[in-house]
Amino acid sequence: MTVARTWAVALTGLRGDLVEVEADVSSQTPEFAIIGLADKALGEAGRRVRNACTNRGLDLPKRRITVNLSPASLPKRGSGFDVAIAVAALATSVRMDAAHVADTVHIGELGLDGRLRPVAGVLPAVVAARAAGRTRVVVPTANAAEAALVDGLEVFAAVCLADVVRWHGGRSEAPDLPAVDLPGAAEPADVALELADVVGQREAVDALVVAAAGGHHILMSGPPGAGKTMLARRLPGILPPLDDDAALSVASVRSLSGETVTRLSRVPPFESPHHGATAAALIGGGSGVIRPGAIARASEGVLFLDEGGEFPASVLDALRQPLESGVIQVHRSGVAATYPARFQLVVATNPCPCGQYGVPGGTCECAPQAIRRYTRRLSGPLLDRIDIDLRLQRVSSVRRDDAGAIVTTAHARSVVAEARARAARRWKETPWRRNADVPGTWLRGPAAPSSDVLAPLDLALRRGALTLRGYDRLMRVAWTVADIAGHDRLEASDVGRALYLRRGASAS
């Protein structure tokens, strides 16, 4: 046969599009041409394929080989097309099961010796293959565990190109080669930090439980050593475990980031970028292949910005759009990638550059202008998207006189689970399940309580102390407080507690 076909996957963000790889042999002039909007890395595949085939004893025809990647209008990037191109080119002259080749998706990069090297993004690529109705996929051995996470597909893990040819019914006398291992260390175990380790910050712990129960964003301000980072790192441990779809989405983002993925973790992710991170590191980007940033990696979990006052204002303002929409779009020349951005934002900041402003017993040496400039890094529009504002002080005593007041991670997790179940029952006739996701038009419409209950919020709105966005966020927090308290309807005490959390509860 002179024309052979098989399949590969082109990734744009988490979206994968099936690409038909066609190979045709024409004139007697030896040449290897790849057409179909390929980038530089993909355009170099011809050289890798020729050397890999020769070194595995799989000689390509000494004629002009044209490989077409269809649809031609779809940009294709990266070296993950190598195996599909090699198989399609070999199928023009090597006897293989044509139907088997034409119904298989091939993913992987080729080494010059013919070994299949692992590539990033195998998991979302396999998910895309299944969604397109394909039932067979070939991946490098190092990506086998990752591909096996997707049910309903036959996964063949190949060490070298000769293994793929034999699997398709062809013959090869090439000797075996050792597999290429994944770089990097093994995945860390899922360990939830114990909330009971937090000493003397009961108000802050209660606020953390409210944030977890409703999916609310939280700002913690206080001097160094008050326990802000300690509290933030314990938030993922009290969140509900990820369901199948969320766990697969988290693993897919990690796969695109080049991380080792061997299992679906049920623990919500925790991302804590350094305050020197650029907007691109937060949002995502890169030349050629668009990699997810910290926002996408924190989706379904927690994005923690420690030393929030040290982040450039432009970087912080980049959070505003994904906080509202739940997605992040990264635009580069000729392509736009969309990633999920359903995260809980936790910002920790000092009261001033030296951290001693307003601290009992502390001495602040910062100039007033420096303090104002520091606090203004968190812009009004960003603060308007924060649901809970905590003001922490340093712990003044390490004694635990009341053992019953200690909140453990297990207890907090059960409280959060019960509150979320109550919210899910209340919103069961709507598309939403968490209070943080319910739009203001619904909260102020079908779900609105009596005017007496909302009187404090209405007064704050008239006085200009609240924006309408802040009004809606306070109502969401109030509903979460009601869920934790077991109230079927919103009560004045729930609104009062929400106002207290919004205005800056002082934890002692």
Coordinates of C-alpha atoms in Angstrom, one line a residue:
M1 CA 0.0 0.0 0.0
T2 CA 1.2 3.6 -0.7
V3 CA -1.1 5.5 1.8
A4 CA -1.3 4.6 5.4
R5 CA -3.3 6.2 8.2
T6 CA -3.2 6.2 12.0
W7 CA -4.0 8.7 14.8
A8 CA -2.3 11.1 17.3
V9 CA -3.6 13.8 19.7
A10 CA -3.0 17.5 19.6
L11 CA -3.3 19.2 23.0
T12 CA -4.4 22.8 23.5
G13 CA -4.6 23.2 27.3
L14 CA -6.6 20.3 28.6
R15 CA -8.5 20.0 25.4
G16 CA -7.3 17.2 23.1
D17 CA -8.2 17.0 19.4
L18 CA -7.7 13.8 17.4
V19 CA -5.3 14.2 14.5
E20 CA -5.3 11.8 11.5
V21 CA -1.7 11.0 10.5
E22 CA -1.5 10.1 6.8
A23 CA 1.7 8.9 5.1
D24 CA 2.2 8.6 1.3
V25 CA 5.1 7.4 -0.8
S26 CA 5.5 9.1 -4.2
S27 CA 8.6 9.9 -6.2
Q28 CA 12.0 8.3 -6.2
T29 CA 13.7 11.3 -4.5
P30 CA 14.5 10.4 -0.9
E31 CA 12.8 13.0 1.3
F32 CA 10.7 13.2 4.4
A33 CA 8.2 16.1 4.5
I34 CA 5.7 16.8 7.2
I35 CA 2.7 19.1 6.4
G36 CA -0.3 20.3 8.4
L37 CA 0.7 23.3 10.5
A38 CA 3.5 21.7 12.6
D39 CA 5.8 23.6 14.9
K40 CA 9.6 23.4 14.8
A41 CA 9.9 20.4 17.2
L42 CA 7.3 18.5 15.2
G43 CA 9.0 19.5 11.9
E44 CA 12.2 17.8 13.1
A45 CA 10.3 14.5 13.6
G46 CA 11.4 13.3 10.1
R47 CA 15.1 13.1 11.2
R48 CA 14.2 11.3 14.5
V49 CA 11.9 8.8 12.7
R50 CA 14.5 7.9 10.0
N51 CA 17.2 7.3 12.5
A52 CA 14.9 5.4 14.9
C53 CA 13.7 3.1 12.0
T54 CA 17.2 2.4 10.7
N55 CA 18.6 1.6 14.2
R56 CA 15.7 -0.8 14.8
G57 CA 16.1 -2.6 11.4
L58 CA 12.9 -1.0 10.1
D59 CA 14.1 0.6 6.9
L60 CA 11.8 3.2 5.4
P61 CA 11.3 3.4 1.6
K62 CA 14.1 5.3 -0.1
R63 CA 11.6 7.6 -1.7
R64 CA 9.7 10.8 -1.0
I65 CA 7.5 10.3 2.1
T66 CA 4.9 12.9 2.8
V67 CA 3.2 12.9 6.1
N68 CA 0.0 15.0 6.4
L69 CA -1.5 15.9 9.8
S70 CA -5.2 16.5 9.5
P71 CA -7.0 18.8 10.2
A72 CA -4.4 21.0 8.6
S73 CA -5.8 24.2 10.2
L74 CA -5.2 22.9 13.8
P75 CA -1.8 23.9 15.3
K76 CA 0.3 20.9 16.3
R77 CA 3.1 21.2 18.8
G78 CA 5.7 19.0 20.4
S79 CA 7.4 15.7 19.9
G80 CA 4.5 13.5 21.0
F81 CA 3.6 12.8 17.3
D82 CA 6.8 10.9 16.6
V83 CA 5.4 7.4 17.1
A84 CA 2.3 8.0 15.0
I85 CA 4.4 9.5 12.2
A86 CA 6.8 6.5 12.3
V87 CA 4.1 3.9 12.3
A88 CA 2.2 5.6 9.4
A89 CA 5.4 5.9 7.4
L90 CA 6.4 2.3 8.0
A91 CA 2.9 1.0 7.2
T92 CA 3.5 2.2 3.6
S93 CA 6.0 -0.6 3.1
V94 CA 6.2 -2.9 6.1
R95 CA 3.4 -5.6 6.3
M96 CA 1.2 -4.7 9.2
D97 CA -2.5 -5.0 10.0
A98 CA -3.8 -1.9 8.3
A99 CA -7.1 -1.9 10.1
H100 CA -5.4 -2.3 13.5
V101 CA -3.0 0.6 12.7
A102 CA -5.8 2.8 11.4
D103 CA -7.8 2.3 14.6
T104 CA -5.0 3.0 17.1
V105 CA -3.9 6.3 18.7
H106 CA -0.1 6.6 19.1
I107 CA 1.5 8.9 21.7
G108 CA 5.2 9.3 22.4
E109 CA 8.6 10.7 21.3
L110 CA 11.3 8.7 19.6
G111 CA 14.9 8.5 20.6
L112 CA 17.5 8.0 17.8
D113 CA 17.9 4.3 18.9
G114 CA 14.1 3.7 18.4
R115 CA 13.1 3.8 22.1
L116 CA 9.9 5.5 23.1
R117 CA 10.5 8.4 25.4
P118 CA 7.8 9.7 27.8
V119 CA 6.0 13.0 27.0
A120 CA 4.0 15.4 29.1
G121 CA 0.2 15.4 28.8
V122 CA -0.4 11.7 28.2
L123 CA -3.3 11.6 30.6
P124 CA -5.4 14.3 28.9
A125 CA -4.4 12.9 25.5
V126 CA -5.7 9.5 26.4
V127 CA -8.9 11.1 27.8
A128 CA -9.4 12.8 24.5
A129 CA -8.8 9.6 22.6
R130 CA -11.5 7.8 24.6
A131 CA -13.9 10.8 24.1
A132 CA -13.4 10.5 20.4
G133 CA -14.5 6.8 20.5
R134 CA -11.0 5.2 20.1
T135 CA -10.4 2.0 21.9
R136 CA -6.6 1.4 21.5
V137 CA -3.7 3.6 22.4
V138 CA 0.1 3.1 22.3
V139 CA 2.2 5.0 24.9
P140 CA 5.8 4.8 26.1
T141 CA 6.4 2.3 29.0
A142 CA 7.2 5.2 31.3
N143 CA 3.7 6.6 30.8
A144 CA 1.9 3.3 31.1
A145 CA 0.6 3.9 34.7
E146 CA -0.7 7.3 33.7
A147 CA -2.5 6.0 30.7
A148 CA -4.0 3.2 32.7
L149 CA -5.9 5.7 34.8
V150 CA -8.4 6.1 32.0
D151 CA -11.0 3.2 31.8
G152 CA -12.4 1.8 28.7
L153 CA -9.2 1.7 26.6
E154 CA -6.7 -1.0 25.6
V155 CA -3.3 0.5 26.5
F156 CA -0.2 -1.0 24.9
A157 CA 3.0 0.2 26.7
A158 CA 5.9 -0.1 24.2
V159 CA 9.7 0.1 25.0
C160 CA 10.8 0.7 21.4
L161 CA 9.4 1.1 17.9
A162 CA 10.0 -2.5 17.0
D163 CA 7.5 -3.5 19.8
V164 CA 4.9 -1.3 18.2
V165 CA 5.4 -2.9 14.8
R166 CA 5.2 -6.4 16.2
W167 CA 2.0 -5.4 18.1
H168 CA 0.4 -4.3 14.8
G169 CA 1.2 -7.7 13.2
G170 CA 4.5 -6.8 11.6
R171 CA 7.9 -8.6 11.9
S172 CA 11.1 -7.3 13.4
E173 CA 14.3 -9.1 14.5
A174 CA 15.5 -6.1 16.5
P175 CA 16.9 -7.0 20.0
D176 CA 15.2 -5.7 23.1
L177 CA 16.2 -2.4 24.6
P178 CA 15.8 -1.1 28.2
A179 CA 12.9 1.1 28.8
V180 CA 13.3 4.9 29.4
D181 CA 12.4 5.7 32.9
L182 CA 10.5 8.8 34.1
P183 CA 12.8 11.5 35.5
G184 CA 12.2 12.8 39.0
A185 CA 11.2 11.3 42.3
A186 CA 8.2 9.2 43.1
E187 CA 4.9 10.9 44.0
P188 CA 4.6 11.9 47.7
A189 CA 2.1 10.2 49.9
D190 CA -1.2 12.0 50.7
V191 CA -0.7 13.2 54.3
A192 CA -3.2 15.6 55.9
L193 CA -1.6 17.9 58.4
E194 CA -3.3 17.9 61.9
L195 CA -5.4 20.9 62.7
A196 CA -5.1 20.1 66.4
D197 CA -1.4 21.3 66.2
V198 CA -2.7 24.9 65.9
V199 CA -2.5 26.4 69.4
G200 CA -4.3 29.4 70.7
Q201 CA -6.1 30.5 67.4
R202 CA -9.6 29.0 67.9
E203 CA -11.3 31.9 66.1
A204 CA -9.0 31.4 63.1
V205 CA -9.7 27.6 63.2
D206 CA -13.4 28.2 63.2
A207 CA -13.1 30.7 60.3
L208 CA -11.0 28.1 58.4
V209 CA -13.8 25.5 58.8
V210 CA -16.4 28.1 57.5
A211 CA -14.1 28.7 54.5
A212 CA -13.8 25.0 53.8
A213 CA -17.5 24.3 54.2
G214 CA -18.6 26.9 51.7
G215 CA -15.6 27.1 49.4
H216 CA -14.8 30.7 50.4
H217 CA -11.7 32.8 49.8
I218 CA -9.9 34.0 52.9
L219 CA -7.4 36.7 53.8
M220 CA -5.2 36.4 57.0
S221 CA -3.2 39.3 58.2
G222 CA -1.0 39.4 61.2
P223 CA 2.6 39.6 62.3
P224 CA 5.2 36.9 61.6
G225 CA 4.8 33.8 63.8
A226 CA 1.0 34.2 64.2
G227 CA 0.3 30.9 62.5
K228 CA -0.9 32.1 59.1
T229 CA 1.0 29.6 57.0
M230 CA 0.3 26.8 59.5
L231 CA -3.4 27.4 59.2
A232 CA -3.3 27.6 55.4
R233 CA -1.5 24.3 54.9
R234 CA -4.1 22.5 57.0
L235 CA -7.0 23.7 54.8
P236 CA -6.7 20.9 52.1
G237 CA -6.9 18.3 54.9
I238 CA -10.4 19.4 56.0
L239 CA -11.8 19.8 52.5
P240 CA -13.9 16.9 51.1
P241 CA -12.0 14.3 49.0
L242 CA -12.0 14.8 45.2
D243 CA -14.6 12.9 43.2
D244 CA -13.6 11.0 40.1
D245 CA -14.0 13.9 37.6
A246 CA -12.1 16.4 39.9
A247 CA -9.3 13.9 40.6
L248 CA -8.9 13.2 36.8
S249 CA -8.9 16.9 36.1
V250 CA -6.2 17.5 38.7
A251 CA -4.1 14.6 37.5
S252 CA -4.4 15.9 33.9
V253 CA -3.1 19.3 34.8
R254 CA -0.2 17.7 36.7
S255 CA 0.5 15.6 33.6
L256 CA 0.6 18.7 31.4
S257 CA 3.0 20.3 33.8
G258 CA 5.4 17.4 33.3
E259 CA 4.9 15.8 36.8
T260 CA 4.9 12.1 37.5
V261 CA 1.3 10.8 37.6
T262 CA 0.8 7.2 38.6
R263 CA -2.5 7.4 40.5
L264 CA -5.5 9.6 41.1
S265 CA -5.1 11.5 44.3
R266 CA -8.2 12.3 46.3
V267 CA -6.6 15.1 48.3
P268 CA -7.2 18.6 47.0
P269 CA -4.0 20.1 45.6
F270 CA -2.1 22.9 47.4
E271 CA -0.1 25.4 45.5
S272 CA 2.1 28.1 47.1
P273 CA 4.0 30.1 44.6
H274 CA 6.9 32.3 45.8
H275 CA 6.1 36.1 46.0
G276 CA 8.7 36.6 43.3
A277 CA 6.6 34.7 40.8
T278 CA 5.7 36.5 37.6
A279 CA 2.2 36.8 36.2
A280 CA 3.1 34.1 33.6
A281 CA 4.1 31.7 36.3
L282 CA 0.7 32.3 38.0
I283 CA -1.4 32.2 34.8
G284 CA 0.6 29.8 32.7
G285 CA 2.3 30.1 29.3
G286 CA 5.6 29.3 27.6
S287 CA 6.9 29.2 24.1
G288 CA 5.3 26.6 21.9
V289 CA 3.4 24.4 24.2
I290 CA 1.4 26.4 26.8
R291 CA 2.0 25.0 30.3
P292 CA -0.4 25.5 33.1
G293 CA 0.5 28.0 35.8
A294 CA -0.1 27.9 39.6
I295 CA -3.7 28.9 39.2
A296 CA -4.5 25.8 37.1
R297 CA -2.5 23.5 39.3
A298 CA -4.4 24.7 42.3
S299 CA -7.8 24.0 40.7
E300 CA -10.1 21.9 42.9
G301 CA -7.8 22.8 45.8
V302 CA -6.1 25.7 47.5
L303 CA -3.9 28.5 46.1
F304 CA -1.9 30.0 48.9
L305 CA -0.2 33.3 48.5
D306 CA 2.2 33.7 51.4
E307 CA 3.5 37.2 52.0
G308 CA 0.7 38.6 49.8
G309 CA 1.9 42.1 50.3
E310 CA 5.2 41.3 48.6
F311 CA 3.6 40.2 45.3
P312 CA 3.6 42.8 42.5
A313 CA 0.2 44.4 42.2
S314 CA 0.0 43.3 38.5
V315 CA 0.4 39.7 39.5
L316 CA -2.3 39.9 42.2
D317 CA -4.7 41.6 39.8
A318 CA -4.3 38.6 37.4
L319 CA -6.3 36.6 39.9
R320 CA -9.5 38.7 39.5
Q321 CA -10.8 37.2 36.3
P322 CA -10.3 33.5 37.2
L323 CA -11.8 34.1 40.7
E324 CA -15.0 35.2 39.0
S325 CA -15.2 32.8 36.1
G326 CA -13.6 29.6 37.4
V327 CA -11.4 29.3 34.3
I328 CA -8.2 30.8 33.1
Q329 CA -7.5 31.5 29.4
V330 CA -3.9 31.8 28.2
H331 CA -3.5 33.5 24.8
R332 CA -0.3 33.1 22.8
S333 CA 0.4 33.8 19.1
G334 CA -2.1 31.8 17.1
V335 CA -3.4 29.7 20.0
A336 CA -5.4 30.0 23.2
A337 CA -5.5 27.4 25.9
T338 CA -8.2 27.2 28.6
Y339 CA -7.5 25.7 32.0
P340 CA -9.8 25.1 35.0
A341 CA -9.4 27.6 37.9
R342 CA -11.9 26.5 40.6
F343 CA -9.6 27.1 43.6
Q344 CA -9.9 28.6 47.0
L345 CA -7.7 31.6 47.5
V346 CA -5.8 32.0 50.8
V347 CA -3.8 35.2 51.1
A348 CA -1.5 35.8 54.1
T349 CA 0.1 39.1 54.7
N350 CA 1.9 41.1 57.3
P351 CA 0.5 44.4 58.5
C352 CA 3.6 46.3 57.2
P353 CA 7.0 45.6 55.6
C354 CA 8.6 44.8 59.0
G355 CA 5.5 43.0 60.3
Q356 CA 5.4 44.8 63.6
Y357 CA 2.8 47.5 63.0
G358 CA 0.0 47.3 65.6
V359 CA 1.6 44.3 67.3
P360 CA 1.4 44.5 71.2
G361 CA 5.0 44.8 72.4
G362 CA 6.4 45.2 68.9
T363 CA 8.2 48.2 67.5
C364 CA 7.4 49.2 63.9
E365 CA 10.1 51.3 62.2
C366 CA 8.3 51.6 58.8
A367 CA 7.4 55.0 57.5
P368 CA 3.6 55.8 57.1
Q369 CA 4.0 56.0 53.3
A370 CA 5.7 52.6 53.3
I371 CA 2.9 51.1 55.3
R372 CA 0.2 52.6 52.9
R373 CA 2.1 51.4 49.9
Y374 CA 2.5 47.9 51.3
T375 CA -1.2 47.5 52.1
R376 CA -2.3 48.9 48.8
R377 CA -0.7 46.0 47.0
L378 CA -3.9 44.2 47.6
S379 CA -6.2 46.3 45.4
G380 CA -9.9 47.0 46.3
P381 CA -11.3 44.9 43.5
L382 CA -9.2 41.9 44.7
L383 CA -10.2 42.4 48.4
D384 CA -13.9 42.7 47.2
R385 CA -13.5 39.1 46.1
I386 CA -12.3 37.9 49.5
D387 CA -15.1 36.4 51.7
I388 CA -13.4 36.1 55.1
D389 CA -10.9 38.6 56.6
L390 CA -9.0 37.4 59.6
R391 CA -6.8 39.6 61.8
L392 CA -4.4 37.4 63.8
Q393 CA -2.2 38.2 66.7
R394 CA 0.7 36.1 68.1
V395 CA -0.2 33.4 70.5
S396 CA 0.3 34.6 74.1
S397 CA 0.0 31.2 75.8
V398 CA 0.7 27.6 74.8
R399 CA -1.3 26.0 77.6
R400 CA -4.3 23.8 76.6
D401 CA -6.6 24.3 79.6
D402 CA -9.7 23.2 77.7
A403 CA -9.0 19.9 75.9
G404 CA -12.6 19.8 74.6
A405 CA -12.0 23.1 72.7
I406 CA -9.3 21.4 70.5
V407 CA -10.5 21.0 66.9
T408 CA -8.9 18.0 65.2
T409 CA -8.7 17.5 61.4
A410 CA -11.1 14.6 61.5
H411 CA -13.7 16.5 63.4
A412 CA -13.4 19.6 61.2
R413 CA -13.6 17.4 58.1
S414 CA -16.9 15.9 59.4
V415 CA -18.3 19.3 60.1
V416 CA -17.4 20.5 56.6
A417 CA -18.9 17.3 55.0
E418 CA -22.2 17.8 56.9
A419 CA -22.4 21.5 56.0
R420 CA -21.7 20.7 52.3
A421 CA -24.4 18.0 52.3
R422 CA -26.9 20.4 53.7
A423 CA -26.0 23.0 51.1
A424 CA -26.2 20.4 48.3
R425 CA -29.7 19.4 49.4
R426 CA -30.8 23.0 49.5
W427 CA -29.5 23.7 46.0
K428 CA -30.5 20.3 44.5
E429 CA -32.9 21.9 42.0
T430 CA -30.1 24.2 40.7
P431 CA -26.8 23.6 39.0
W432 CA -24.8 24.5 42.1
R433 CA -23.8 22.5 45.1
R434 CA -21.5 24.9 47.1
N435 CA -22.6 28.2 48.6
A436 CA -19.6 29.9 47.0
D437 CA -20.9 29.0 43.5
V438 CA -24.5 30.4 43.9
P439 CA -24.9 33.6 41.9
G440 CA -26.1 36.8 43.7
T441 CA -29.2 37.0 41.5
W442 CA -30.4 33.7 43.0
L443 CA -29.4 34.6 46.6
R444 CA -31.3 37.9 46.3
G445 CA -34.2 36.3 44.4
P446 CA -35.6 32.9 45.0
A447 CA -33.4 32.2 48.1
A448 CA -33.7 35.6 49.7
P449 CA -34.7 35.7 53.4
S450 CA -36.9 38.2 55.1
S451 CA -35.9 41.9 55.0
D452 CA -35.3 41.9 58.8
V453 CA -32.6 39.3 58.4
L454 CA -30.9 41.3 55.7
A455 CA -31.2 44.7 57.4
P456 CA -27.5 44.9 58.4
L457 CA -26.4 44.2 54.9
D458 CA -28.8 46.6 53.3
L459 CA -27.6 49.3 55.7
A460 CA -24.0 48.7 54.8
L461 CA -24.8 48.8 51.1
R462 CA -26.6 52.1 51.4
R463 CA -23.7 53.6 53.4
G464 CA -21.2 52.5 50.7
A465 CA -19.4 50.2 53.1
L466 CA -20.3 47.3 50.8
T467 CA -20.4 46.8 47.0
L468 CA -23.0 44.6 45.5
R469 CA -20.4 41.9 44.9
G470 CA -19.4 42.1 48.6
Y471 CA -23.1 42.0 49.5
D472 CA -23.5 38.7 47.6
R473 CA -20.4 37.2 49.1
L474 CA -21.6 38.0 52.6
M475 CA -24.8 36.2 51.9
R476 CA -22.9 33.2 50.7
V477 CA -20.8 33.1 53.9
A478 CA -24.0 33.6 55.9
W479 CA -25.6 30.5 54.3
T480 CA -22.4 28.5 55.1
V481 CA -22.6 29.7 58.8
A482 CA -26.3 28.6 58.8
D483 CA -25.3 25.2 57.3
I484 CA -22.7 24.6 60.0
A485 CA -25.2 25.6 62.7
G486 CA -27.9 23.3 61.2
H487 CA -30.3 26.1 60.3
D488 CA -32.8 25.5 57.5
R489 CA -33.4 29.2 57.0
L490 CA -31.0 32.2 57.1
E491 CA -31.2 33.8 60.5
A492 CA -30.0 37.2 61.8
S493 CA -27.2 35.6 63.8
D494 CA -25.9 33.9 60.6
V495 CA -25.7 37.3 58.9
G496 CA -24.0 38.8 62.0
R497 CA -21.4 36.1 62.0
A498 CA -20.7 36.6 58.3
L499 CA -20.3 40.4 58.9
Y500 CA -17.9 39.6 61.7
L501 CA -15.8 37.3 59.5
R502 CA -15.8 39.8 56.7
R503 CA -14.8 42.8 58.7
G504 CA -11.8 41.1 60.2
A505 CA -12.3 38.8 63.1
S506 CA -9.5 39.3 65.6
A507 CA -8.2 35.9 66.7
S508 CA -6.5 35.7 70.1

